[in-house]
XYZ file of C-alpha atoms in Angstrom:
277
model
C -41.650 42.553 44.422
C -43.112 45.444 46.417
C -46.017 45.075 47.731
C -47.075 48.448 46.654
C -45.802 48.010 43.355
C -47.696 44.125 42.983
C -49.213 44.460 39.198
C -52.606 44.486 39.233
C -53.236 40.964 37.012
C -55.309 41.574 34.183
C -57.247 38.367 33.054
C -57.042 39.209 29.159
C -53.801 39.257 29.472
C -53.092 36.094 31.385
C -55.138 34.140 28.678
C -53.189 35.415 26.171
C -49.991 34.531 27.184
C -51.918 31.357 27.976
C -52.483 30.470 24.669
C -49.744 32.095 22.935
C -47.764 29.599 25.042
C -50.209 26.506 24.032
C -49.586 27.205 20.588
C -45.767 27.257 20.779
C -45.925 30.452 18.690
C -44.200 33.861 19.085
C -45.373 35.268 15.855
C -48.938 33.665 15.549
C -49.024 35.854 19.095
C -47.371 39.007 17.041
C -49.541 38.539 14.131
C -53.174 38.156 16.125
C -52.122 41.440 17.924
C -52.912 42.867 14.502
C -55.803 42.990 12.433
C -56.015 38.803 11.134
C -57.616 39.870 7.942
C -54.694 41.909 7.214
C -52.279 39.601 8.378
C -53.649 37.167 5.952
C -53.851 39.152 2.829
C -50.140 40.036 3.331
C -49.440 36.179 3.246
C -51.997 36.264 -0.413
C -54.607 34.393 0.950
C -58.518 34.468 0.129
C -60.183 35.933 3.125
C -63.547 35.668 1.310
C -65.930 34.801 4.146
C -66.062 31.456 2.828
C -62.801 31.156 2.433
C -62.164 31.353 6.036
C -64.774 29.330 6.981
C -63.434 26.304 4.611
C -59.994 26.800 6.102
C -60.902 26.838 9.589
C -62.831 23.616 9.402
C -60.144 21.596 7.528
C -58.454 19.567 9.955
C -55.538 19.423 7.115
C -55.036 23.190 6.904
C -51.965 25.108 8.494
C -52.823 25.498 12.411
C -52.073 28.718 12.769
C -53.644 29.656 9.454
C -56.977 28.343 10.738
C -56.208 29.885 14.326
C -56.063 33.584 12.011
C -59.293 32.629 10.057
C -61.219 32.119 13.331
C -59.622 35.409 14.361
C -60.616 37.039 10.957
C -64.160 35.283 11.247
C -64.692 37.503 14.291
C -63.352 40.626 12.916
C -65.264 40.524 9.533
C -68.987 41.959 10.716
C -70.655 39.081 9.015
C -73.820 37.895 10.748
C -72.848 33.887 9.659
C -69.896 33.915 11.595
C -70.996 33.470 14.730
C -72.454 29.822 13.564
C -69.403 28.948 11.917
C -67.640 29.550 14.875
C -69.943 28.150 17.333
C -69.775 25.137 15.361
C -66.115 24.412 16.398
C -66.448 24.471 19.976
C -66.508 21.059 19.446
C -63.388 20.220 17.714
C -60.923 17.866 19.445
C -58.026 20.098 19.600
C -57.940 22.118 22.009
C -55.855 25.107 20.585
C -58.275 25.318 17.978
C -61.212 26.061 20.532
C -58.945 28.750 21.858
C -58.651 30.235 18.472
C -62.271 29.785 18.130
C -63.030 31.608 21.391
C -60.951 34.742 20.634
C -62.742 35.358 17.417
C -66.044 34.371 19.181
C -64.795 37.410 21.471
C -64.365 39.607 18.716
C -68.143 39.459 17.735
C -69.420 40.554 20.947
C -72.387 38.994 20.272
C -74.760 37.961 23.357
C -76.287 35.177 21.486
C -72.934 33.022 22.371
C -73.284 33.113 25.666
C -74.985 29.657 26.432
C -72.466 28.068 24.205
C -69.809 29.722 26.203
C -70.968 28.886 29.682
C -70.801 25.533 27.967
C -67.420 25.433 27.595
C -67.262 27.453 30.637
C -68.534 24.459 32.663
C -67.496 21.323 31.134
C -64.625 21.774 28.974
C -62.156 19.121 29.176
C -59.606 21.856 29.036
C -59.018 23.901 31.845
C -56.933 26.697 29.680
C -59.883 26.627 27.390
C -62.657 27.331 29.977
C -60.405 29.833 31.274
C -60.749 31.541 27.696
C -64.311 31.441 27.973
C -64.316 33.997 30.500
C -62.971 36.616 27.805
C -65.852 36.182 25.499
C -68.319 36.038 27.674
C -66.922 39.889 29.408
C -66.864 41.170 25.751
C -70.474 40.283 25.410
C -71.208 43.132 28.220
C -74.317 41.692 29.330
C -75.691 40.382 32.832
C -76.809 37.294 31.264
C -72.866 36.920 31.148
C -72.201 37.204 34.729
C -74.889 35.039 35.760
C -73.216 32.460 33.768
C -69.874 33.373 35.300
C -71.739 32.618 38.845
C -72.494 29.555 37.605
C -69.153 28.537 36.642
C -67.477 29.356 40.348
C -70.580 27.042 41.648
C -69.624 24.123 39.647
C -68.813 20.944 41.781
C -66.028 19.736 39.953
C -64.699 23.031 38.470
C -60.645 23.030 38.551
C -59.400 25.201 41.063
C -57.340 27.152 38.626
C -60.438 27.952 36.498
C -62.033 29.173 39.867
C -59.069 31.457 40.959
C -59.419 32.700 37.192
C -62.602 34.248 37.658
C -62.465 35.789 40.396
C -59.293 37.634 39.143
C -61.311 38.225 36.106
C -64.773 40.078 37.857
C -61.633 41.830 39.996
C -60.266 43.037 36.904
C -63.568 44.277 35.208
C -65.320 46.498 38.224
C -67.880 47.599 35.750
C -69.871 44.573 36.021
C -72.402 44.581 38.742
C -70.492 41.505 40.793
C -70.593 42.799 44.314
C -73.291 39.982 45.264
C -71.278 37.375 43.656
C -67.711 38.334 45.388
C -69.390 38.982 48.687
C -70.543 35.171 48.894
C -67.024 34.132 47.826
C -66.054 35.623 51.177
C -67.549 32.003 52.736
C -65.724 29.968 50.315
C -64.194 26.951 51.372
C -60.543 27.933 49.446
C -59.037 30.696 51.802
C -56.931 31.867 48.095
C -60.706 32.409 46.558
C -61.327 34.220 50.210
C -58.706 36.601 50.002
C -58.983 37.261 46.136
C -62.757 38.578 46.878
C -61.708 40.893 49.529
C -59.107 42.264 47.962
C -61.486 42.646 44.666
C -64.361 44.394 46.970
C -62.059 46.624 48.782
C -60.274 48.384 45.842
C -64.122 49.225 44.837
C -64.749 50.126 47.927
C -67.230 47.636 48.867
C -65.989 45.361 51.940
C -67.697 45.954 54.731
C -65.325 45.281 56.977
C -61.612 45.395 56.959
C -61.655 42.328 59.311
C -61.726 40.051 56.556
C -58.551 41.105 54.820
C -56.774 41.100 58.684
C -57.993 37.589 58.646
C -56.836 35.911 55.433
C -53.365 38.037 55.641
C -52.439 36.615 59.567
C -54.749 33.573 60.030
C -53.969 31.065 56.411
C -51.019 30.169 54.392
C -52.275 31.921 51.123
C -49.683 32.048 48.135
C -47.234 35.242 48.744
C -48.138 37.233 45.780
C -51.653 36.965 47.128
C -50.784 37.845 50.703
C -48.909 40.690 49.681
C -51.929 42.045 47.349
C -54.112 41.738 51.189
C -51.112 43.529 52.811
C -51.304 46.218 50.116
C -54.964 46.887 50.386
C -55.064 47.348 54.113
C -52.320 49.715 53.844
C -53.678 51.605 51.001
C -56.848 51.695 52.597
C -55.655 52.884 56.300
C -52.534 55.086 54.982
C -50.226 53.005 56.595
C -47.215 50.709 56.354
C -46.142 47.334 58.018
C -42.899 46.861 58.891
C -40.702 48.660 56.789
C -37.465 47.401 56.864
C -35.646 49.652 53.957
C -36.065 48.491 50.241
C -35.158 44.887 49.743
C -37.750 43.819 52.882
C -40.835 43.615 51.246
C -39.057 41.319 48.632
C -38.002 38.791 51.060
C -40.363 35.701 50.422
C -39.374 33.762 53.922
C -41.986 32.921 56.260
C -40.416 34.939 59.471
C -40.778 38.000 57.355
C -44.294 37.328 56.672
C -44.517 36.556 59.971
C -43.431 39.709 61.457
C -45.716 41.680 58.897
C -48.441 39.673 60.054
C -47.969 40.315 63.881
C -47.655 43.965 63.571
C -51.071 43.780 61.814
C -52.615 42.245 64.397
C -50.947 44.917 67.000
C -52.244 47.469 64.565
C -55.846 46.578 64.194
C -56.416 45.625 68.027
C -54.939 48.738 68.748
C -57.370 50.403 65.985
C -60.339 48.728 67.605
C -59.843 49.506 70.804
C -59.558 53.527 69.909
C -62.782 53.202 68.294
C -64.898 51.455 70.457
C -63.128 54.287 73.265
């Protein structure tokens, strides 16, 4: 893929198709794209509020019935459903915490937010703290980030969770995270490195292009990420490296990377030594 033309990875997405794939359900993924209390009146069921809430907590009902109620629970505007949701963070199965974390979403109410940076921290699911991070960016609040912080600072937090967030405050600019991505520019994981710099520099807000020069030429980051670093330095200097007709940015093999990465280094020496002329 061209660099230039790398999607930029939205986090909401990602979980989605997370989860859609966890439950092993193409039209439970259709159906939630809809409104859930409509989806379950067309089937004839009761979405009375307690209703939902009875189905949802009966480990014998239909999974992806219950998955729509906690949906629905979300959607409905009722003050109660934030408890009954809350109340199945808990459960043992994990697609059901999922389900309960999209409708926990739905509410946008702040009041979750320790209960999410519960999960957030110390659920035995890694898929399902990475769905935390949805509900607790639909809360809007910098309560929310602060317990987003405290997620990335987590001894034992799985890597993937890690990378996860940092896509996530890359993909939401609106929240006041320049303090939190600057310090991930020290981080031990060169991947969470170059992430950060790429996240600051599309805002604007790196303070040197020296970073992105060294996590392109100096570490063995994963392509897709390298070519995200590439892209930003060109985009930012109105340049291109090594342009070798259409299918060359596509090649994947380590000489090509190579050669992109010695012409950068030509290219900023060359840079600095204008500038400091």
């Amino acid at each position: 893929m061209d660099a230039k033309t790398t999607p930029n990875r939205s986090i909401a997405l990602v979980l989605t198709m997370i989860f859609a794939c966890s439950f092993e359900a193409d039209t439970l993924a259709s159906e939630m794209r809809y409104d859930a209390m409509l989806a379950l009146e067309e089937k004839g069921f009761d979405t009375s509020f307690d209703n939902l809430s009875s189905t949802l907590q009966n480990e014998d009902a239909d999974l992806r019935t219950r998955l729509l109620a906690a949906l629905a629970l979300g959607q409905s505007g009722n003050p109660q459903a934030l408890d009954v949701l809350l109340a199945e963070l808990n459960n043992s199965n994990m697609k059901i915490r999922g389900g309960v974390l999209r409708g926990i979403s739905e509410t946008r109410d702040s009041r979750a937010i320790p209960a999410l940076e519960s999960v957030l921290l110390s659920d035995g699911s890694p898929a399902v703290r990475q769905a935390s991070l949805s509900a607790l960016a639909k809360t809007g609040t910098g309560e929310a980030i602060s317990a987003i912080a405290r997620g990335l600072s987590v001894a034992n937090q799985n890597t993937g969770v890690r990378i996860s967030i940092v896509e996530f405050l890359r993909s939401n600019p609106s929240f006041d995270s320049r303090g939190l991505l600057e310090s991930l520019l020290l981080d031990e994981n060169w991947e969470i490195r170059a992430r950060a710099a790429v996240a600051l520099s599309e805002r604007g807000q790196l303070k040197s292009d020296q970073v992105l020069v060294d996590v392109a030429t100096s570490y063995d980051i994963p392509h897709y990420v390298w070519t995200d670093v590439v892209s930003r330095l060109e985009d930012a200097h109105n340049t291109t490296f090594f342009s070798e007709g259409p299918s060359g940015r596509s090649r994947m093999d380590m000489n090509f990377k190579q050669r992109v990465n010695a012409e950068i280094l030509d290219w900023w020496s060359n840079k600095n030594s204008i500038e400091q002329q």
